Amino acid sequence: MPVVPAPTILPRKGGWAGALSDTLWRNPGLLLLIMLAPPLLWLGIVYLGSLFALLIQSFFSIDEFSGMINRKFTLKTYGDLLQATNIDIIVRTVTMAALVTLASAAIAFPIAYFAARYARGKWKALFYLGVMLPLWSSYLVKVYAWKLILAKEGILGWLFAKLHLTSVLDAWLSLPIVGGNSLSVSWTGTFIVFVYVWLPFMILPVQAALERVPVNLTEASSDLGASPGQTFRNVIFPLALPGIVAGSIFTFSLTLGDYIIPQIVGTSRLFIGQAVYAHQGTAGNIPLAAAFTVVPVVIMGFYLWGAKRMGAFDAL
């Protein structure tokens, strides 16, 4: 018997389900809107709504006598934010974030370059495993582990003693600002833990950017008589810079808002995250906490604007 081919155009379905299906098929934009509506509403209500509420709170003030929030529009809270002690907190946090970003880039670049140029097959898989493995463990476990490592009786102090370098460590800890009783209660210890925790977020974008650098460009540079240093400065580094900036978005922003690491490993000198936690908690000064929170939001707004102009988003 001859085989009857199936009709090219299926018959129209009846009922409301068929009508809805036909409408969505004729209007793909409507289907896209329905699919995107839930996440967009969540983003608009929960995230942008909370940011807007935060901004509004920063224009309120605290009554000095009753301690209650005065819900009248004022710039008094931002005036309090510009006091010397609060400016010191902001400068300290931004400085730490910048130094952590620079150190992460310096450490990540050779690792990423080796992975992009020389690692192949199982070695590249081991590279990804080694970079991602620290991210699979608990954040608090890593921080408390570093607290023990950096303690005066920790393994790092033991290593310095075995190498007869205890005097060097003591001399460093005696320095103002960066020193302390031990590395676990010093600015240096906070810096070390920040770099360790956020380093994978720098390595991966840099490695992805270096993967896109054609090998024939470096070979052509060498053929034209350029030294390895000139090739790095004029070919490799400019092409990898978007990846470095992309990684810096993570390291800079995460350091800027973190309050757990400085709370566990560090001194009594506050960072922005700790100031926000203290003012909205024990101090009960929610307007000042909101004003402090606006600071990293504004800083990251300018940072992202500059990163976009440098092509960092293409390297993410």
C-alpha atoms as a printed R data frame, in Angstrom:
    type eleno elety resid chain resno       x      y      z
1   ATOM     1    CA   MET     A     1   0.000  0.000  0.000
2   ATOM     2    CA   PRO     A     2   1.255  3.467 -0.777
3   ATOM     3    CA   VAL     A     3   2.429  5.486  2.227
4   ATOM     4    CA   VAL     A     4   0.460  8.688  2.665
5   ATOM     5    CA   PRO     A     5   2.817 11.529  3.732
6   ATOM     6    CA   ALA     A     6   1.885 13.521  6.804
7   ATOM     7    CA   PRO     A     7   0.463 16.952  6.076
8   ATOM     8    CA   THR     A     8   3.014 19.766  6.105
9   ATOM     9    CA   ILE     A     9   0.699 22.075  8.069
10  ATOM    10    CA   LEU     A    10  -0.884 20.456 11.092
11  ATOM    11    CA   PRO     A    11  -4.571 21.081 11.688
12  ATOM    12    CA   ARG     A    12  -5.456 23.855 14.094
13  ATOM    13    CA   LYS     A    13  -6.037 22.762 17.685
14  ATOM    14    CA   GLY     A    14  -9.302 23.665 19.273
15  ATOM    15    CA   GLY     A    15 -10.037 25.211 22.653
16  ATOM    16    CA   TRP     A    16  -8.193 27.844 24.670
17  ATOM    17    CA   ALA     A    17  -4.905 25.899 24.566
18  ATOM    18    CA   GLY     A    18  -4.936 25.915 20.771
19  ATOM    19    CA   ALA     A    19  -5.790 29.614 20.634
20  ATOM    20    CA   LEU     A    20  -2.959 30.415 23.075
21  ATOM    21    CA   SER     A    21  -0.502 28.299 21.107
22  ATOM    22    CA   ASP     A    22  -1.436 30.019 17.841
23  ATOM    23    CA   THR     A    23  -1.148 33.467 19.451
24  ATOM    24    CA   LEU     A    24   2.314 32.756 20.854
25  ATOM    25    CA   TRP     A    25   3.445 31.302 17.533
26  ATOM    26    CA   ARG     A    26   2.316 34.409 15.640
27  ATOM    27    CA   ASN     A    27   3.799 36.761 18.291
28  ATOM    28    CA   PRO     A    28   7.265 35.502 19.330
29  ATOM    29    CA   GLY     A    29   7.877 38.792 21.140
30  ATOM    30    CA   LEU     A    30   4.947 38.040 23.446
31  ATOM    31    CA   LEU     A    31   6.400 34.599 24.232
32  ATOM    32    CA   LEU     A    32   9.769 36.197 25.052
33  ATOM    33    CA   LEU     A    33   8.041 38.721 27.331
34  ATOM    34    CA   ILE     A    34   6.187 35.970 29.207
35  ATOM    35    CA   MET     A    35   9.426 34.016 29.696
36  ATOM    36    CA   LEU     A    36  11.389 37.044 30.911
37  ATOM    37    CA   ALA     A    37   8.664 38.571 33.071
38  ATOM    38    CA   PRO     A    38   9.261 36.472 36.247
39  ATOM    39    CA   PRO     A    39  13.056 37.079 36.481
40  ATOM    40    CA   LEU     A    40  12.625 40.747 35.521
41  ATOM    41    CA   LEU     A    41   9.944 41.241 38.167
42  ATOM    42    CA   TRP     A    42  12.151 39.515 40.736
43  ATOM    43    CA   LEU     A    43  15.088 41.713 39.771
44  ATOM    44    CA   GLY     A    44  12.976 44.864 39.759
45  ATOM    45    CA   ILE     A    45  11.144 44.261 43.030
46  ATOM    46    CA   VAL     A    46  13.707 42.480 45.170
47  ATOM    47    CA   TYR     A    47  17.016 43.893 43.941
48  ATOM    48    CA   LEU     A    48  16.283 47.316 42.468
49  ATOM    49    CA   GLY     A    49  13.492 47.881 44.971
50  ATOM    50    CA   SER     A    50  15.813 47.170 47.888
51  ATOM    51    CA   LEU     A    51  18.470 49.495 46.425
52  ATOM    52    CA   PHE     A    52  15.898 52.257 46.048
53  ATOM    53    CA   ALA     A    53  14.699 51.734 49.635
54  ATOM    54    CA   LEU     A    54  18.320 51.839 50.756
55  ATOM    55    CA   LEU     A    55  18.879 55.122 48.936
56  ATOM    56    CA   ILE     A    56  15.775 56.602 50.542
57  ATOM    57    CA   GLN     A    57  16.924 55.508 54.014
58  ATOM    58    CA   SER     A    58  20.237 57.314 53.539
59  ATOM    59    CA   PHE     A    59  18.393 60.650 53.288
60  ATOM    60    CA   PHE     A    60  16.830 60.171 56.733
61  ATOM    61    CA   SER     A    61  18.586 60.964 59.993
62  ATOM    62    CA   ILE     A    62  18.729 59.846 63.620
63  ATOM    63    CA   ASP     A    63  17.265 62.024 66.350
64  ATOM    64    CA   GLU     A    64  20.136 62.648 68.761
65  ATOM    65    CA   PHE     A    65  17.895 62.673 71.847
66  ATOM    66    CA   SER     A    66  15.417 59.831 71.250
67  ATOM    67    CA   GLY     A    67  17.564 57.690 68.903
68  ATOM    68    CA   MET     A    68  14.552 57.296 66.594
69  ATOM    69    CA   ILE     A    69  14.725 57.671 62.818
70  ATOM    70    CA   ASN     A    70  13.590 61.099 61.624
71  ATOM    71    CA   ARG     A    71  11.926 60.402 58.281
72  ATOM    72    CA   LYS     A    72  12.372 63.876 56.832
73  ATOM    73    CA   PHE     A    73  14.506 64.491 53.758
74  ATOM    74    CA   THR     A    74  17.924 65.754 54.841
75  ATOM    75    CA   LEU     A    75  21.602 65.588 53.900
76  ATOM    76    CA   LYS     A    76  22.703 65.448 57.527
77  ATOM    77    CA   THR     A    77  23.568 61.751 57.324
78  ATOM    78    CA   TYR     A    78  25.875 62.350 54.365
79  ATOM    79    CA   GLY     A    79  27.464 65.140 56.358
80  ATOM    80    CA   ASP     A    80  28.127 62.607 59.120
81  ATOM    81    CA   LEU     A    81  29.543 60.248 56.500
82  ATOM    82    CA   LEU     A    82  32.152 62.860 55.590
83  ATOM    83    CA   GLN     A    83  33.560 63.003 59.102
84  ATOM    84    CA   ALA     A    84  37.241 62.116 59.451
85  ATOM    85    CA   THR     A    85  36.641 58.714 61.077
86  ATOM    86    CA   ASN     A    86  34.225 57.615 58.353
87  ATOM    87    CA   ILE     A    87  36.442 58.925 55.544
88  ATOM    88    CA   ASP     A    88  39.254 56.881 57.106
89  ATOM    89    CA   ILE     A    89  37.084 53.752 56.861
90  ATOM    90    CA   ILE     A    90  36.279 54.434 53.204
91  ATOM    91    CA   VAL     A    91  39.905 55.140 52.268
92  ATOM    92    CA   ARG     A    92  41.101 52.036 54.134
93  ATOM    93    CA   THR     A    93  38.577 49.824 52.337
94  ATOM    94    CA   VAL     A    94  39.242 51.229 48.859
95  ATOM    95    CA   THR     A    95  43.005 50.967 49.418
96  ATOM    96    CA   MET     A    96  42.688 47.333 50.493
97  ATOM    97    CA   ALA     A    97  40.458 46.538 47.492
98  ATOM    98    CA   ALA     A    98  42.932 48.166 45.092
99  ATOM    99    CA   LEU     A    99  45.954 46.371 46.575
100 ATOM   100    CA   VAL     A   100  44.153 43.004 46.585
101 ATOM   101    CA   THR     A   101  43.214 43.544 42.934
102 ATOM   102    CA   LEU     A   102  46.782 44.411 41.911
103 ATOM   103    CA   ALA     A   103  48.267 41.489 43.842
104 ATOM   104    CA   SER     A   104  45.690 39.071 42.412
105 ATOM   105    CA   ALA     A   105  46.471 40.252 38.875
106 ATOM   106    CA   ALA     A   106  50.227 39.845 39.428
107 ATOM   107    CA   ILE     A   107  49.806 36.321 40.786
108 ATOM   108    CA   ALA     A   108  47.096 35.247 38.339
109 ATOM   109    CA   PHE     A   109  48.794 36.348 35.115
110 ATOM   110    CA   PRO     A   110  51.670 33.813 35.015
111 ATOM   111    CA   ILE     A   111  49.329 31.027 36.136
112 ATOM   112    CA   ALA     A   112  46.779 31.929 33.469
113 ATOM   113    CA   TYR     A   113  49.481 32.357 30.810
114 ATOM   114    CA   PHE     A   114  50.901 28.894 31.491
115 ATOM   115    CA   ALA     A   115  47.418 27.370 31.323
116 ATOM   116    CA   ALA     A   116  46.545 29.181 28.095
117 ATOM   117    CA   ARG     A   117  49.821 28.487 26.269
118 ATOM   118    CA   TYR     A   118  51.215 25.210 27.572
119 ATOM   119    CA   ALA     A   119  48.548 23.201 29.428
120 ATOM   120    CA   ARG     A   120  46.867 20.626 27.212
121 ATOM   121    CA   GLY     A   121  44.545 17.694 27.747
122 ATOM   122    CA   LYS     A   122  44.536 16.334 31.282
123 ATOM   123    CA   TRP     A   123  46.872 19.098 32.455
124 ATOM   124    CA   LYS     A   124  44.317 21.737 31.499
125 ATOM   125    CA   ALA     A   125  41.643 19.742 33.319
126 ATOM   126    CA   LEU     A   126  43.900 19.648 36.383
127 ATOM   127    CA   PHE     A   127  44.386 23.403 36.047
128 ATOM   128    CA   TYR     A   128  40.644 24.052 36.121
129 ATOM   129    CA   LEU     A   129  40.256 21.609 38.997
130 ATOM   130    CA   GLY     A   130  43.008 23.325 40.983
131 ATOM   131    CA   VAL     A   131  41.525 26.769 40.394
132 ATOM   132    CA   MET     A   132  37.928 25.787 41.120
133 ATOM   133    CA   LEU     A   133  38.570 23.431 44.054
134 ATOM   134    CA   PRO     A   134  38.934 26.232 46.661
135 ATOM   135    CA   LEU     A   135  35.580 27.632 45.536
136 ATOM   136    CA   TRP     A   136  33.868 24.337 46.411
137 ATOM   137    CA   SER     A   137  34.768 24.539 50.088
138 ATOM   138    CA   SER     A   138  32.969 26.635 52.676
139 ATOM   139    CA   TYR     A   139  33.877 30.312 52.744
140 ATOM   140    CA   LEU     A   140  33.926 30.401 56.546
141 ATOM   141    CA   VAL     A   141  36.011 27.231 56.759
142 ATOM   142    CA   LYS     A   142  38.675 28.792 54.530
143 ATOM   143    CA   VAL     A   143  38.756 32.016 56.543
144 ATOM   144    CA   TYR     A   144  38.982 30.235 59.911
145 ATOM   145    CA   ALA     A   145  41.669 27.929 58.481
146 ATOM   146    CA   TRP     A   146  43.718 30.982 57.557
147 ATOM   147    CA   LYS     A   147  43.091 32.367 61.043
148 ATOM   148    CA   LEU     A   148  44.884 29.301 62.438
149 ATOM   149    CA   ILE     A   149  47.623 29.377 59.786
150 ATOM   150    CA   LEU     A   150  48.444 33.038 60.481
151 ATOM   151    CA   ALA     A   151  48.269 32.788 64.268
152 ATOM   152    CA   LYS     A   152  51.452 33.257 66.287
153 ATOM   153    CA   GLU     A   153  51.520 29.512 67.045
154 ATOM   154    CA   GLY     A   154  50.368 28.603 63.521
155 ATOM   155    CA   ILE     A   155  52.167 26.770 60.754
156 ATOM   156    CA   LEU     A   156  53.430 29.985 59.157
157 ATOM   157    CA   GLY     A   157  55.101 31.084 62.396
158 ATOM   158    CA   TRP     A   158  56.577 27.581 62.745
159 ATOM   159    CA   LEU     A   159  57.943 27.801 59.174
160 ATOM   160    CA   PHE     A   160  59.589 31.164 59.835
161 ATOM   161    CA   ALA     A   161  61.148 29.721 62.998
162 ATOM   162    CA   LYS     A   162  62.518 26.707 61.117
163 ATOM   163    CA   LEU     A   163  64.035 29.010 58.482
164 ATOM   164    CA   HIS     A   164  65.454 31.247 61.231
165 ATOM   165    CA   LEU     A   165  63.439 34.185 59.887
166 ATOM   166    CA   THR     A   166  61.435 34.938 63.019
167 ATOM   167    CA   SER     A   167  63.266 38.243 63.421
168 ATOM   168    CA   VAL     A   168  62.146 39.252 59.918
169 ATOM   169    CA   LEU     A   169  58.521 38.428 60.731
170 ATOM   170    CA   ASP     A   170  58.725 40.304 64.046
171 ATOM   171    CA   ALA     A   171  60.249 43.322 62.292
172 ATOM   172    CA   TRP     A   172  57.393 43.343 59.790
173 ATOM   173    CA   LEU     A   173  54.747 42.995 62.490
174 ATOM   174    CA   SER     A   174  56.310 45.904 64.399
175 ATOM   175    CA   LEU     A   175  55.575 48.250 61.495
176 ATOM   176    CA   PRO     A   176  52.633 50.637 61.992
177 ATOM   177    CA   ILE     A   177  49.373 50.063 60.111
178 ATOM   178    CA   VAL     A   178  50.410 46.779 58.441
179 ATOM   179    CA   GLY     A   179  51.651 45.018 61.607
180 ATOM   180    CA   GLY     A   180  50.136 43.678 64.820
181 ATOM   181    CA   ASN     A   181  50.611 41.093 67.544
182 ATOM   182    CA   SER     A   182  50.519 38.362 64.884
183 ATOM   183    CA   LEU     A   183  49.607 37.991 61.235
184 ATOM   184    CA   SER     A   184  46.124 36.814 62.206
185 ATOM   185    CA   VAL     A   185  45.358 40.194 63.795
186 ATOM   186    CA   SER     A   186  47.067 42.460 61.305
187 ATOM   187    CA   TRP     A   187  46.322 44.358 58.123
188 ATOM   188    CA   THR     A   188  48.812 42.094 56.355
189 ATOM   189    CA   GLY     A   189  46.894 38.972 57.369
190 ATOM   190    CA   THR     A   190  43.647 40.473 56.088
191 ATOM   191    CA   PHE     A   191  45.354 41.223 52.778
192 ATOM   192    CA   ILE     A   192  46.713 37.664 52.445
193 ATOM   193    CA   VAL     A   193  43.325 36.072 53.074
194 ATOM   194    CA   PHE     A   194  41.565 38.435 50.660
195 ATOM   195    CA   VAL     A   195  44.039 37.557 47.893
196 ATOM   196    CA   TYR     A   196  43.695 33.822 48.527
197 ATOM   197    CA   VAL     A   197  39.893 33.825 48.585
198 ATOM   198    CA   TRP     A   198  39.343 36.000 45.495
199 ATOM   199    CA   LEU     A   199  42.293 34.800 43.346
200 ATOM   200    CA   PRO     A   200  40.250 32.261 41.294
201 ATOM   201    CA   PHE     A   201  37.944 35.084 40.190
202 ATOM   202    CA   MET     A   202  40.979 36.768 38.614
203 ATOM   203    CA   ILE     A   203  42.645 33.699 37.109
204 ATOM   204    CA   LEU     A   204  39.712 32.486 35.007
205 ATOM   205    CA   PRO     A   205  38.951 35.750 33.091
206 ATOM   206    CA   VAL     A   206  42.659 36.344 32.461
207 ATOM   207    CA   GLN     A   207  43.083 32.789 31.188
208 ATOM   208    CA   ALA     A   208  40.060 33.211 28.891
209 ATOM   209    CA   ALA     A   209  41.508 36.471 27.515
210 ATOM   210    CA   LEU     A   210  44.930 34.899 26.909
211 ATOM   211    CA   GLU     A   211  43.281 31.995 25.074
212 ATOM   212    CA   ARG     A   212  42.038 34.542 22.517
213 ATOM   213    CA   VAL     A   213  45.513 35.962 21.823
214 ATOM   214    CA   PRO     A   214  46.670 34.386 18.524
215 ATOM   215    CA   VAL     A   215  50.003 32.619 18.802
216 ATOM   216    CA   ASN     A   216  51.060 33.944 15.383
217 ATOM   217    CA   LEU     A   217  51.051 37.493 16.767
218 ATOM   218    CA   THR     A   218  53.738 36.661 19.308
219 ATOM   219    CA   GLU     A   219  55.665 34.729 16.659
220 ATOM   220    CA   ALA     A   220  55.449 37.691 14.276
221 ATOM   221    CA   SER     A   221  56.660 40.003 17.023
222 ATOM   222    CA   SER     A   222  59.664 37.752 17.605
223 ATOM   223    CA   ASP     A   223  60.381 37.536 13.863
224 ATOM   224    CA   LEU     A   224  60.410 41.330 13.671
225 ATOM   225    CA   GLY     A   225  63.161 41.455 16.275
226 ATOM   226    CA   ALA     A   226  61.176 42.252 19.417
227 ATOM   227    CA   SER     A   227  62.546 41.005 22.707
228 ATOM   228    CA   PRO     A   228  60.335 38.906 25.015
229 ATOM   229    CA   GLY     A   229  59.788 41.979 27.185
230 ATOM   230    CA   GLN     A   230  58.730 44.102 24.208
231 ATOM   231    CA   THR     A   231  56.393 41.355 23.005
232 ATOM   232    CA   PHE     A   232  54.806 41.200 26.428
233 ATOM   233    CA   ARG     A   233  54.387 44.990 26.739
234 ATOM   234    CA   ASN     A   234  53.185 45.664 23.200
235 ATOM   235    CA   VAL     A   235  51.306 42.497 22.217
236 ATOM   236    CA   ILE     A   236  50.351 40.145 25.015
237 ATOM   237    CA   PHE     A   237  49.526 42.578 27.822
238 ATOM   238    CA   PRO     A   238  47.305 44.968 25.760
239 ATOM   239    CA   LEU     A   239  45.302 42.047 24.392
240 ATOM   240    CA   ALA     A   240  44.989 40.435 27.851
241 ATOM   241    CA   LEU     A   241  44.113 43.703 29.593
242 ATOM   242    CA   PRO     A   242  40.313 43.308 29.128
243 ATOM   243    CA   GLY     A   243  40.536 39.970 30.943
244 ATOM   244    CA   ILE     A   244  42.518 41.541 33.784
245 ATOM   245    CA   VAL     A   245  39.957 44.331 34.106
246 ATOM   246    CA   ALA     A   246  37.145 41.760 34.010
247 ATOM   247    CA   GLY     A   247  38.775 39.828 36.849
248 ATOM   248    CA   SER     A   248  39.322 43.047 38.767
249 ATOM   249    CA   ILE     A   249  35.580 43.663 38.766
250 ATOM   250    CA   PHE     A   250  35.185 40.597 40.977
251 ATOM   251    CA   THR     A   251  38.218 41.081 43.212
252 ATOM   252    CA   PHE     A   252  37.635 44.808 43.725
253 ATOM   253    CA   SER     A   253  33.880 44.641 44.339
254 ATOM   254    CA   LEU     A   254  34.030 41.555 46.575
255 ATOM   255    CA   THR     A   255  36.775 43.084 48.721
256 ATOM   256    CA   LEU     A   256  34.927 46.400 48.837
257 ATOM   257    CA   GLY     A   257  31.810 44.892 50.388
258 ATOM   258    CA   ASP     A   258  33.184 42.014 52.466
259 ATOM   259    CA   TYR     A   259  32.919 42.228 56.235
260 ATOM   260    CA   ILE     A   260  33.540 38.633 57.336
261 ATOM   261    CA   ILE     A   261  37.259 38.414 56.540
262 ATOM   262    CA   PRO     A   262  38.166 41.691 58.320
263 ATOM   263    CA   GLN     A   263  36.011 40.599 61.252
264 ATOM   264    CA   ILE     A   264  37.802 37.241 61.665
265 ATOM   265    CA   VAL     A   265  41.305 38.062 60.389
266 ATOM   266    CA   GLY     A   266  42.323 41.618 61.103
267 ATOM   267    CA   THR     A   267  42.504 44.450 63.584
268 ATOM   268    CA   SER     A   268  39.840 46.587 65.205
269 ATOM   269    CA   ARG     A   269  40.058 49.138 62.380
270 ATOM   270    CA   LEU     A   270  36.767 48.914 60.482
271 ATOM   271    CA   PHE     A   271  36.062 48.369 56.803
272 ATOM   272    CA   ILE     A   272  32.911 49.549 55.016
273 ATOM   273    CA   GLY     A   273  31.155 46.201 55.431
274 ATOM   274    CA   GLN     A   274  31.881 46.138 59.148
275 ATOM   275    CA   ALA     A   275  30.701 49.743 59.519
276 ATOM   276    CA   VAL     A   276  27.410 48.896 57.810
277 ATOM   277    CA   TYR     A   277  26.963 45.850 60.045
278 ATOM   278    CA   ALA     A   278  27.765 47.831 63.191
279 ATOM   279    CA   HIS     A   279  25.535 50.824 62.410
280 ATOM   280    CA   GLN     A   280  22.482 48.798 61.419
281 ATOM   281    CA   GLY     A   281  23.017 46.371 64.312
282 ATOM   282    CA   THR     A   282  24.378 47.463 67.675
283 ATOM   283    CA   ALA     A   283  24.405 51.206 66.938
284 ATOM   284    CA   GLY     A   284  20.932 51.227 65.419
285 ATOM   285    CA   ASN     A   285  21.845 54.045 63.014
286 ATOM   286    CA   ILE     A   286  20.195 52.668 59.870
287 ATOM   287    CA   PRO     A   287  20.456 55.942 57.856
288 ATOM   288    CA   LEU     A   288  24.239 56.067 58.341
289 ATOM   289    CA   ALA     A   289  24.488 52.349 57.506
290 ATOM   290    CA   ALA     A   290  22.533 53.043 54.303
291 ATOM   291    CA   ALA     A   291  24.820 55.973 53.460
292 ATOM   292    CA   PHE     A   292  27.858 53.747 53.954
293 ATOM   293    CA   THR     A   293  26.291 51.169 51.623
294 ATOM   294    CA   VAL     A   294  25.749 53.778 48.916
295 ATOM   295    CA   VAL     A   295  29.518 54.422 48.809
296 ATOM   296    CA   PRO     A   296  30.568 51.052 47.245
297 ATOM   297    CA   VAL     A   297  27.542 51.175 44.944
298 ATOM   298    CA   VAL     A   298  28.677 54.545 43.562
299 ATOM   299    CA   ILE     A   299  32.311 53.442 43.373
300 ATOM   300    CA   MET     A   300  31.412 50.259 41.497
301 ATOM   301    CA   GLY     A   301  29.150 52.240 39.157
302 ATOM   302    CA   PHE     A   302  32.120 54.318 37.986
303 ATOM   303    CA   TYR     A   303  34.349 51.232 38.007
304 ATOM   304    CA   LEU     A   304  31.982 49.272 35.762
305 ATOM   305    CA   TRP     A   305  31.635 52.257 33.436
306 ATOM   306    CA   GLY     A   306  35.409 52.388 33.026
307 ATOM   307    CA   ALA     A   307  35.657 48.597 32.676
308 ATOM   308    CA   LYS     A   308  33.057 48.586 29.913
309 ATOM   309    CA   ARG     A   309  34.999 51.224 27.981
310 ATOM   310    CA   MET     A   310  38.073 48.958 28.194
311 ATOM   311    CA   GLY     A   311  36.177 45.971 26.772
312 ATOM   312    CA   ALA     A   312  36.154 43.996 30.025
313 ATOM   313    CA   PHE     A   313  32.621 42.690 29.520
314 ATOM   314    CA   ASP     A   314  33.718 40.903 26.337
315 ATOM   315    CA   ALA     A   315  36.203 38.895 28.412
316 ATOM   316    CA   LEU     A   316  33.652 37.681 30.978
